[in-house]
Structures are given as structure tokens and as C-alpha cells.
Coordinates of C-alpha atoms in Angstrom, one line a residue:
X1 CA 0.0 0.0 0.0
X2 CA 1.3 3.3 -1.0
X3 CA 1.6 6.0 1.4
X4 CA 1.2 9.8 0.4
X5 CA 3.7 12.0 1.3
X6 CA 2.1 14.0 4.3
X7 CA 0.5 10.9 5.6
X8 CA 3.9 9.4 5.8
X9 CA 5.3 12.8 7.9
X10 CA 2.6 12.3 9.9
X11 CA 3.0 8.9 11.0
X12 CA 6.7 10.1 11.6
X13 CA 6.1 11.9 14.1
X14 CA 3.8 10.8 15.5
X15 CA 6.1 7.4 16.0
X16 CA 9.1 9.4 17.1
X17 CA 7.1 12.3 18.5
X18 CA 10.4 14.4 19.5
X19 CA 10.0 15.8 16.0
X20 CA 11.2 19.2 16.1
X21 CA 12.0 19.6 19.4
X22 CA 16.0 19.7 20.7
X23 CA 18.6 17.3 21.6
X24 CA 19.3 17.9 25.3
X25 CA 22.3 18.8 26.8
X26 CA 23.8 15.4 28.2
X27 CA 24.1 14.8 32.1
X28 CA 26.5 16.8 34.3
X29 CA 27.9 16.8 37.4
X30 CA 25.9 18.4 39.7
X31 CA 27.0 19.3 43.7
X32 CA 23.8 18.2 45.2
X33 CA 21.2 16.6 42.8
X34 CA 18.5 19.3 41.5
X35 CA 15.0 19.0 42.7
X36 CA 11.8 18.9 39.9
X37 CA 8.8 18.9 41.2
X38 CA 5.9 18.6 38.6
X39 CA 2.1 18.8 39.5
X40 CA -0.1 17.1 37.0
X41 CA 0.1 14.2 35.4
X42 CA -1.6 13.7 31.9
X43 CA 0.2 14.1 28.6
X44 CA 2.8 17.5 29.7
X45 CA 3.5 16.4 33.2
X46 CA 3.9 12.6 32.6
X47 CA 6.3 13.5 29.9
X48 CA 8.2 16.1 31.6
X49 CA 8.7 13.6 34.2
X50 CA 9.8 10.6 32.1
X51 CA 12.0 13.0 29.8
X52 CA 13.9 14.7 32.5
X53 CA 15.2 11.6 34.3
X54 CA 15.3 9.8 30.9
X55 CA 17.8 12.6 30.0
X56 CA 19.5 13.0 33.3
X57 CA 19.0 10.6 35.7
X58 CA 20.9 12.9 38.1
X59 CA 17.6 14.8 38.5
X60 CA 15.0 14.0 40.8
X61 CA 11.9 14.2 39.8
X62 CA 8.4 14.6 41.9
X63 CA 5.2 13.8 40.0
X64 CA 2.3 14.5 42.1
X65 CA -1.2 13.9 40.8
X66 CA -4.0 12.4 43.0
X67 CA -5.9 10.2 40.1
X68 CA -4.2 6.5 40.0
X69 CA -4.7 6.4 36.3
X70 CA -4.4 9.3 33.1
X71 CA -8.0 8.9 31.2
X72 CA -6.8 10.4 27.7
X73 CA -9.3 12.6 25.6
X74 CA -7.8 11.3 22.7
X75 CA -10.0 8.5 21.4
X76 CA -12.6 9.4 24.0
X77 CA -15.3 10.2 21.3
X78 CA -14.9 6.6 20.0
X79 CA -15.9 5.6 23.6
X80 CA -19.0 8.3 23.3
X81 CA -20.2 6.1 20.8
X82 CA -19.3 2.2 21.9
X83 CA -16.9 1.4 19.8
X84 CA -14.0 1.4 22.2
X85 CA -13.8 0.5 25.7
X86 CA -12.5 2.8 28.9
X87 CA -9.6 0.6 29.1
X88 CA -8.5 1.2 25.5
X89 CA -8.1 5.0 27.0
X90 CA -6.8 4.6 30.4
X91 CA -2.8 4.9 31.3
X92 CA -1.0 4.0 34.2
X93 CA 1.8 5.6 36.0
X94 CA 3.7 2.4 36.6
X95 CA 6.7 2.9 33.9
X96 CA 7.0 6.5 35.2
X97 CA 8.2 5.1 38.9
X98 CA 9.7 1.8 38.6
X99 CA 11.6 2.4 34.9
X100 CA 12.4 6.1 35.0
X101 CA 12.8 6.4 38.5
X102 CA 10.4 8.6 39.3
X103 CA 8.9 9.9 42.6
X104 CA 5.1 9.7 42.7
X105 CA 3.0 11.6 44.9
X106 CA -0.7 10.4 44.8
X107 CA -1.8 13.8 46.1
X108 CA -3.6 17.0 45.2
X109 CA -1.1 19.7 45.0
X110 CA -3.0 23.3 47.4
X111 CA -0.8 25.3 47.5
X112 CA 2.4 27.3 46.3
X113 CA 5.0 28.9 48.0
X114 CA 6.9 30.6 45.4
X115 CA 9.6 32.3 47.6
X116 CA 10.4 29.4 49.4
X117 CA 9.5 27.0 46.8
X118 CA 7.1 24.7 48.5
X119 CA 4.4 22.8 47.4
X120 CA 2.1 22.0 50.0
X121 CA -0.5 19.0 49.1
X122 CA -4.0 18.2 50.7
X123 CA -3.1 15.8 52.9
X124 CA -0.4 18.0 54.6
X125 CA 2.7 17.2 52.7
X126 CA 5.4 19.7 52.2
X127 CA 7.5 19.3 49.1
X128 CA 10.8 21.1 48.2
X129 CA 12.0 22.4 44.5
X130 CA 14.3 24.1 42.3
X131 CA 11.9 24.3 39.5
X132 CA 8.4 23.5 39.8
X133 CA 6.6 22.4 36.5
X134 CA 2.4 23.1 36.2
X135 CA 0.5 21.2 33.9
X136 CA -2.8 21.0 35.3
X137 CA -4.7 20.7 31.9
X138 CA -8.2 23.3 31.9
X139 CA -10.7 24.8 33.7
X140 CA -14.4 25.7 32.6
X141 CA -16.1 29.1 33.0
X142 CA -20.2 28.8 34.7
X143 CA -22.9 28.6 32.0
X144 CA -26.0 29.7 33.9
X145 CA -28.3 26.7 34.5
X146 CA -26.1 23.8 33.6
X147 CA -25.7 20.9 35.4
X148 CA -22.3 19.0 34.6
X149 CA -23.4 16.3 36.2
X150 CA -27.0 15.9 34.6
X151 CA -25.5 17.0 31.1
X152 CA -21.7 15.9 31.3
X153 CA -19.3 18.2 28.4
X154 CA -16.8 15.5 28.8
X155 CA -13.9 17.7 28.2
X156 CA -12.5 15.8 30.5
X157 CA -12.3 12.4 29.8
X158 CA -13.2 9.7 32.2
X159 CA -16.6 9.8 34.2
X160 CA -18.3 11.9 32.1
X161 CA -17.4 10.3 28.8
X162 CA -19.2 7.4 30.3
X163 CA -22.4 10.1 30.7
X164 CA -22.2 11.5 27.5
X165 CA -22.2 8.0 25.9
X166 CA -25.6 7.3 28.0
X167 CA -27.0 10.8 26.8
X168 CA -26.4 9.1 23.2
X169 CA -27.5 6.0 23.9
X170 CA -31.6 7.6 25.2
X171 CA -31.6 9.7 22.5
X172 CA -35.5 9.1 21.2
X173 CA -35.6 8.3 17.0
X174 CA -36.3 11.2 15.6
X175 CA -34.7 13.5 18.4
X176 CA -32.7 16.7 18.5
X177 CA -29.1 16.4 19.9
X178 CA -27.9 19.7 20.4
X179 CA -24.1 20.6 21.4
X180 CA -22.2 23.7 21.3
X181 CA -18.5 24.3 20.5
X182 CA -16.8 26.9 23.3
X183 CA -15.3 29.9 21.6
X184 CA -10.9 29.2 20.7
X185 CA -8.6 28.4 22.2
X186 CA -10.1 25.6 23.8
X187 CA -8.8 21.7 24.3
X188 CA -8.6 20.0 21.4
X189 CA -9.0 22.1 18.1
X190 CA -10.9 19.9 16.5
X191 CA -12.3 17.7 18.9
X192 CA -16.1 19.3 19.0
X193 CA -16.3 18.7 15.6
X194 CA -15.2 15.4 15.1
X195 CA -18.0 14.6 17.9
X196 CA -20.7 16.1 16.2
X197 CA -19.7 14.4 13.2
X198 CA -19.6 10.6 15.5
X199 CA -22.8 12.0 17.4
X200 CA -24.4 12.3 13.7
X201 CA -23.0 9.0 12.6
X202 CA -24.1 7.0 15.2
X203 CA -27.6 8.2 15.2
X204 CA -27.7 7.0 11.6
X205 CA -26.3 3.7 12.2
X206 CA -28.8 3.0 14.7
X207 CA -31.8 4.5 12.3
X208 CA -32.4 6.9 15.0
X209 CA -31.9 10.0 12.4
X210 CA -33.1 13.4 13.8
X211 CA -31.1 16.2 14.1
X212 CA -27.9 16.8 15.7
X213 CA -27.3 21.1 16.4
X214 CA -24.1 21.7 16.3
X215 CA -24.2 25.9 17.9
X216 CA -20.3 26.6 17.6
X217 CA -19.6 30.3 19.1
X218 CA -16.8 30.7 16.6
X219 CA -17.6 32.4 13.4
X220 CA -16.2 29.4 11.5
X221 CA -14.8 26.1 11.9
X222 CA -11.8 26.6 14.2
X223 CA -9.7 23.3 12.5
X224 CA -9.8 20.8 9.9
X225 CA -12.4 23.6 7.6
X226 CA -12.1 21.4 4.3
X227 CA -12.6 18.3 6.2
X228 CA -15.6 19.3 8.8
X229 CA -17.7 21.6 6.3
X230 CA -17.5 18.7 3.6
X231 CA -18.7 16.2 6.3
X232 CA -21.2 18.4 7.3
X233 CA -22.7 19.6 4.5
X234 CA -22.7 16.2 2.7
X235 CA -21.8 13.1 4.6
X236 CA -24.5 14.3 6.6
X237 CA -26.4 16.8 5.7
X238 CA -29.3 15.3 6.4
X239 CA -28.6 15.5 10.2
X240 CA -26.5 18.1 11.1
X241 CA -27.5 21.7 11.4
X242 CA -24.7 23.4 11.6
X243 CA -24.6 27.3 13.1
X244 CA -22.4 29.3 13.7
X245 CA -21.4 32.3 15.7
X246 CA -24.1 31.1 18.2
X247 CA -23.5 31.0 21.6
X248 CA -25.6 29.2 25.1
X249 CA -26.4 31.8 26.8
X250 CA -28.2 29.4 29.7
X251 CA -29.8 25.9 30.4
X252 CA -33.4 25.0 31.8
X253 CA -32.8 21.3 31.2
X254 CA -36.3 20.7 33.7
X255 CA -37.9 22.1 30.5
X256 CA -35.6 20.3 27.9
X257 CA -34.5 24.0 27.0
X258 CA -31.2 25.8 25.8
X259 CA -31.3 29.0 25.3
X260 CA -28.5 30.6 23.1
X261 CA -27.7 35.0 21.4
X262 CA -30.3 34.0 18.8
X263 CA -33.7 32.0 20.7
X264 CA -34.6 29.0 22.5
X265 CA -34.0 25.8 21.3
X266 CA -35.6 22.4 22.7
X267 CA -33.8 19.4 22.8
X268 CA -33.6 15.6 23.8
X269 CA -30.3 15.3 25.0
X270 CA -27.3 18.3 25.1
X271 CA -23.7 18.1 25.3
X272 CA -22.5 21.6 26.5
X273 CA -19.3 22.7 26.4
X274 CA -18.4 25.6 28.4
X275 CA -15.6 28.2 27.8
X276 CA -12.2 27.1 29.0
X277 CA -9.0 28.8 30.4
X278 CA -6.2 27.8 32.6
X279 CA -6.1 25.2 35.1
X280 CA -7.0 26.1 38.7
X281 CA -3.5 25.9 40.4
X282 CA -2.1 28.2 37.7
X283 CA -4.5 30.7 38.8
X284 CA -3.9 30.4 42.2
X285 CA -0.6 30.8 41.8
X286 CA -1.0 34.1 40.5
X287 CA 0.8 33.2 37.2
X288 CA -2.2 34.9 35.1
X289 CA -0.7 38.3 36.3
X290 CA -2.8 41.4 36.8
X291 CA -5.0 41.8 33.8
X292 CA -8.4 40.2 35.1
X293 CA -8.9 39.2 31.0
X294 CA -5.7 37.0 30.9
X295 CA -6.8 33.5 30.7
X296 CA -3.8 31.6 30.0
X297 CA -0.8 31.6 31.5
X298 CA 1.8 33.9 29.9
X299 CA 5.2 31.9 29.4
X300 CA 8.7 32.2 27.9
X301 CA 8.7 29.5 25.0
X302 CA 12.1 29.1 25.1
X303 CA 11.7 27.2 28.6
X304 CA 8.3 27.7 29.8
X305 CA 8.7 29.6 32.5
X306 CA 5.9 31.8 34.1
X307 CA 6.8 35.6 33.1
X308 CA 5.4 36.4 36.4
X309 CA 6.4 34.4 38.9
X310 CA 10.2 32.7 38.4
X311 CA 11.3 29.4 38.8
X312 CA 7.6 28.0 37.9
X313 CA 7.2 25.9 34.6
X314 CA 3.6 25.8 32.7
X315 CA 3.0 23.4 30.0
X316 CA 0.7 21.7 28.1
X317 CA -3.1 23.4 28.0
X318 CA -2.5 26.4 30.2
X319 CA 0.2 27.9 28.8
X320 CA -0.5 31.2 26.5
X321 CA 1.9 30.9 23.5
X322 CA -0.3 30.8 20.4
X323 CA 0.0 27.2 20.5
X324 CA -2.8 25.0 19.9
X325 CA -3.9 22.4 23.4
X326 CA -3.8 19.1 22.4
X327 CA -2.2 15.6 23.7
X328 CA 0.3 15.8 20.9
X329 CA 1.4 19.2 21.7
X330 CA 1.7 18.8 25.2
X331 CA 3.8 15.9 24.7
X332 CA 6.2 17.8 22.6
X333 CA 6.3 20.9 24.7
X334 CA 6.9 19.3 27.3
X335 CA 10.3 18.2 25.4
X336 CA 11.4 21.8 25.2
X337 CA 10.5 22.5 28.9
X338 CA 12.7 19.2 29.7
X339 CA 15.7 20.5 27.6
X340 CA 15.4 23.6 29.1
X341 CA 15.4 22.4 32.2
X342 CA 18.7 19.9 32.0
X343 CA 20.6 23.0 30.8
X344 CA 19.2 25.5 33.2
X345 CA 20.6 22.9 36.2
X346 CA 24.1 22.7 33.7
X347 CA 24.3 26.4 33.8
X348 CA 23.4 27.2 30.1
X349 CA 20.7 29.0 28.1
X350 CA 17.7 27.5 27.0
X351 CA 17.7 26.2 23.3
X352 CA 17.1 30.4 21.5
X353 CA 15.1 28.2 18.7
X354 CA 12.8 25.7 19.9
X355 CA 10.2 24.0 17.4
X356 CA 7.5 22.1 18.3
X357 CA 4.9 19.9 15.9
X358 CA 1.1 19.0 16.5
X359 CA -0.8 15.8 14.9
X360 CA -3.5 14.8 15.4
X361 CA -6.2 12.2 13.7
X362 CA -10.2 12.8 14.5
X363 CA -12.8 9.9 12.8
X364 CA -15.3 11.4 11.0
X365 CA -17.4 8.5 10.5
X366 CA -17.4 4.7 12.0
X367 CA -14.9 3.5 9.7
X368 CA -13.1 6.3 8.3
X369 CA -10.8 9.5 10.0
X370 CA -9.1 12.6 8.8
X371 CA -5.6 14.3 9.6
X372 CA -4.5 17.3 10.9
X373 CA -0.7 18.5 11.4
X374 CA 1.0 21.5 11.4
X375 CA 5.5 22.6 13.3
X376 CA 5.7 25.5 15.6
X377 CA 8.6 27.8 15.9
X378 CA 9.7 30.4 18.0
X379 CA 9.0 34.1 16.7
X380 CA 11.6 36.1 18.7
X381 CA 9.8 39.5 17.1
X382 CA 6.7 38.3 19.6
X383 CA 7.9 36.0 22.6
X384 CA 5.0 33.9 20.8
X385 CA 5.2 30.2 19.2
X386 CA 3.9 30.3 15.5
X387 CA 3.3 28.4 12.8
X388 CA 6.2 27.4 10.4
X389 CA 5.0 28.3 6.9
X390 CA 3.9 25.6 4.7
X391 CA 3.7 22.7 7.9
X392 CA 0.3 23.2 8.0
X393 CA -1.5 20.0 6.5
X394 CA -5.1 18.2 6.8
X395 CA -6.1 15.0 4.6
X396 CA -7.7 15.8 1.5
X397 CA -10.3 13.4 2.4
X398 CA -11.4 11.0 5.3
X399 CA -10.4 7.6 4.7
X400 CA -10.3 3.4 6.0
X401 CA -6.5 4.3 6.1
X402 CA -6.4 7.1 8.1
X403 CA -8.9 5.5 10.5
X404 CA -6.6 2.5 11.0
X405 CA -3.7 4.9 11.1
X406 CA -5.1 6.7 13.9
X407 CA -4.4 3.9 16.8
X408 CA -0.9 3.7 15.7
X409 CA -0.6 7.5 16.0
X410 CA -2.9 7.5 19.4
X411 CA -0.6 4.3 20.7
X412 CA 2.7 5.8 20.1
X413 CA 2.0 8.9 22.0
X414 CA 0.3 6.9 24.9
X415 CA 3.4 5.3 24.9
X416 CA 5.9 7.9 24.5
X417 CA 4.4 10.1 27.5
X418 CA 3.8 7.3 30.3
X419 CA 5.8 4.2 28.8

């Protein structure tokens, strides 16, 4: 089978997933061995952690994270709908501790002292550092009236994603669906739309066809635009009622109701997903600064280190660098933030160019996904990360291929961030 060129980058690095990202320093000497201390532990954190002592063992490294397991979003949507299984989507910390040698903390990180570089966890604990690393993932902004627990977002996978699936698995034949899309940046670019796309599909598949609403508060599709509006105006325009720059304004789910900028709309089931912005330790932390409209933490991409408060480290979904949040990019910033660390502790500058890559693969229908990649680089004009010209790639069509290409992608980063 022949492979086309960009699928064939994609699988690259997705395999090696340190595409783009530096060679680190290698270990030195060090009088007494450097303290890490990382709080979170999904795709940034766990591979911050492996990285660091993969790199130099002479590190220590702290992981502390409460949950016994990493439930990935990745693939979650495929759970939404049956055809995978929680365990497909659930990683363990084992590989981190007893192969990489490190420290695990099953905790819930409270508190922050950053002058004398404490962390202090819920059950009392206080933990030294020399750098501390955040990646705490999101948080959610209120929508008046909704119930998370009566109509889960499952933004976060795990639980809810178990919800969500149930939600899909009432709906009435003939019945409305309505979800909304929060407005960018948000987890996952393309995420919302590859679940209204599997929320359409499955409803088909089980002759259940209504309508599914998709109200996205963006004025267009934020990823994937060739690939989503094709899919949604023909693979199934029959369900999908797609509208844009609409916004939930508030739920009355007693009266089956949401109400969104442009009217009421009644619905059977609802998948709500609110606005998002940086994970609540970062904010408590006071690494947002002093402009009450900052919502992500503001970072040096060089080595991710708050521009507010020194010596902390924010990576993967909270960080505000103009790079998209996803698994994948977490995964490789996290590479960068490692680097940066190894040659902070050997007393040398971060890397001055740092690149960083995002893939990612989203089904489309039961049997067939699309593509999505695009390499970052540092913009020294702007502190920010952007976009290297001309990396920016999406299939030209879903395919069987790409769906079957999609675990391979989805396993190798599972693998290279917690095994």
C-alpha cells in the first residue's frame, strides 16, 4: 500500500514524537542533585517527568497527581459512541516510577509557596523544588443553569465520557441532539467537531436519524475547515444543522430547553461545552498576572517559564503561547521545557530556537478519520510560538486508512508520554 507523502510525515512523528524539538544537553555533574517537582500528570506532566530523568537521571523528579490512572481525551469520542472501551483510554503511571525512576505523589497539589519553593498537598505534605513544572490541563467558565453532572461536556475524559455515551445512547428516534462548540482556544481544536460528526454518525447507524445542532460560538470552523464543512454539509447533511457564531447563553434542562444569542431551542439530549481557560493551580498561583482578562498563563517559550512568577514551569493546556492544546502538543512541549530544564541545572541558556509539531487524527465517520498537522517555531519578534509556513496539512479526504492509522498514532503517544 502506498503511502502519500504527508501521511507518511505524519506517522513520523507521531512514531518518534520528539520531531522538532532539541537534543538535550547530556548529564553533568551536579554538587547536590537538582529538585523537579511537577504537579499534573496527563500528557505535559507525565512526559516532563519521564523526559527529565530519561535525560539526566541525576535529577529528581516529583510527580504529584491524585488520580491513579491518566483517562486520555484522545479516542474518548470513540468511547462516546461504543466502539471502544475505557480501558483502551486509560494509562498507568507504573513505567514512570519503577523504569524512569520517578517519585510519585498520589496527592492533590493546594498550595504554592513561590519564595520558598514549597508545594504543600491536601493531605499536609510539604515538598521542596528548584523548578516546579504546572500542567494541570483546563478549567471551565459557569454557563448559567447547567448541570455538569446531569448534562456531562466530557472535556475531560473519564466519568463523564461514560455520561455523554448514555446521553447518546436515550436519544428518542427522531430526536434533536444539540451541542455547542466553546469559543478558541479551547482543548482539542478539532475535537467538538469530530464529535458532532460521530454524534451524527451513530444516530444514523442505529436509524435513529433526527437532528444533531451543532451551535459553535466561533464564526467558523476553528480546525480541519475542508474536512468538517465537507462532512457536514454532505456526509450528513441530512442531520447536522450546523450554526455558527451562536452562543448558550443558559440551560433549563427541567424544560428540555437551551437557550442561546439568537432564541430558545428544545432538545432531547445536550452536550455543553463551556468556555475554558487555565487550570486552577495556575491561577492560584497568580501566574495569570494582573490583567483580570488574561486567561492563559503567559510563558517564555524558550523554557516555559511563568513571566510572572520565576522558577515556575507551565506546560501543556495552560500555557498562552499561540500554540494550539492538544495531547500531541503537550507531549512535545513538554520536550522543550525538559531541555530547558537539563541546561538550566548545567548552567546554560535555553535552546534560543525551539520547534514544536502537532498531529492529530479525528474519525469522521465509523470507519473512516481525517488528519491534521502543522510545526511550531519560536518568533523572537513576539515571545509567541507560530506556525512554520507551509507545515500546515489536513487530509484531502477521510479515509479506512487514516482510521486504521489513527491507533498507531494515538498508541505511540500513549506510549511515549507514560511508557
Amino acid at each position: 500500500m502506498m503511502i502519500s507523502h504527508n501521511r507518511r510525515k505524519i506517522l513520523q512523528a507521531s512514531g518518534a514524537l520528539a520531531a522538532a524539538t532539541s537534543v538535550p544537553l547530556m548529564a553533568r555533574a551536579q554538587a547536590a542533585a537538582p529538585r523537579v517537582v511537577v504537579i499534573g500528570a496527563g500528557f505535559a506532566g507525565a512526559t516532563l517527568a519521564k523526559y527529565v530523568r530519561m535525560w539526566n537521571p541525576a535529577i529528581q523528579v516529583t510527580l504529584i497527581e491524585p488520580n491513579p490512572t491518566h483517562v486520555s481525551c484522545i479516542l474518548s469520542n470513540l468511547v462516546m459512541t461504543g466502539a471502544l472501551g475505557m480501558s483502551t483510554i486509560t494509562l498507568r503511571y507504573d513505567n514512570l516510577r519503577n523504569k524512569y525512576g520517578v517519585k510519585l505523589v498520589a496527592d492533590r497539589a493546594v498550595a504554592i509557596d513561590s519564595v520558598n519553593r514549597i508545594v504543600t498537598t491536601q493531605t499536609g505534605n510539604r515538598i521542596a523544588y528548584d523548578k516546579l513544572v504546572l500542567a494541570p490541563g483546563i478549567d471551565f467558565d459557569a454557563v448559567p443553569g447547567l448541570d455538569t453532572a446531569v448534562l456531562p461536556h466530557a472535556w475531560q475524559a473519564g466519568p463523564q465520557t461514560l455520561a455523554l455515551k448514555a446521553q447518546l445512547d436515550a436519544v428518542p428516534a427522531g430526536g434533536t441532539f444539540v451541542m455547542s462548540i466553546p469559543p478558541a482556544p479551547y482543548r482539542c481544536p478539532p475535537g467538538p467537531y469530530e464529535r458532532a460528526c460521530l454524534l451524527a454518525d451513530t444516530l444514523l447507524r442505529r436509524r435513529r436519524a433526527g437532528r444533531v445542532i451543532v451551535l459553535d460560538a466561533n464564526n467558523d470552523v476553528v480546525a480541519e475547515p475542508h474536512t468538517f464543512h465537507t462532512a457536514f454539509q454532505t456526509t450528513y447533511a441530512s442531520v447536522i444543522d450546523y450554526r455558527p457564531s451562536s452562543v448558550v447563553t443558559s440551560v433549563d434542562w427541567a424544560n428540555k430547553t437551551i437557550h442561546t444569542n439568537w432564541g430558545p431551542i428544545r432538545a432531547d439530549a445536550a452536550n455543553i461545552i463551556p468556555p475554558q481557560k487555565a487550570g486552577k493551580m495556575v491561577v492560584a498561583a497568580g501566574l495569570l498576572g494582573t490583567n483580570p482578562a488574561t486567561r492563559w498563563a503567559p510563558v517564555n517559550p524558550l523554557s516555559y517559564e511563568s513571566t510572572v512568577v520565576p522558577n515556575i514551569h507551565v506546560i501543556g493546556d495552560s500555557q498562552g503561547t499561540g500554540q494550539p492544546k492538544s495531547g500531541h502538543m503537550a507531549n512535545s512541549q513538554a520536550k522543550v521545557c525538559a531541555d530547558a530544564l537539563i541546561r538550566y541545572f548545567a548552567g546554560e541558556a535555553p535552546d534560543p530556537a525551539p520547534m514544536t509539531n502537532s498531529a492529530c487524527f479525528s474519525p469522521i465517520t465509523s470507519t473512516t478519520a481525517s488528519w491534521l498537522t502543522v510545526v511550531f517555531g519560536y518568533d523572537a519578534a513576539s515571545g509567541l510560538m507560530k506556525p512554520v509556513p507551509n507545515t500546515l496539512a489536513e487530509a484531502p479526504t477521510p479515509s479506512g486508512d487514516h482510521y486504521e492509522d489513527m491507533f498507531g498514532w494515538a498508541n505511540n503517544l500513549f506510549a511515549d508520554s507514560f511508557s
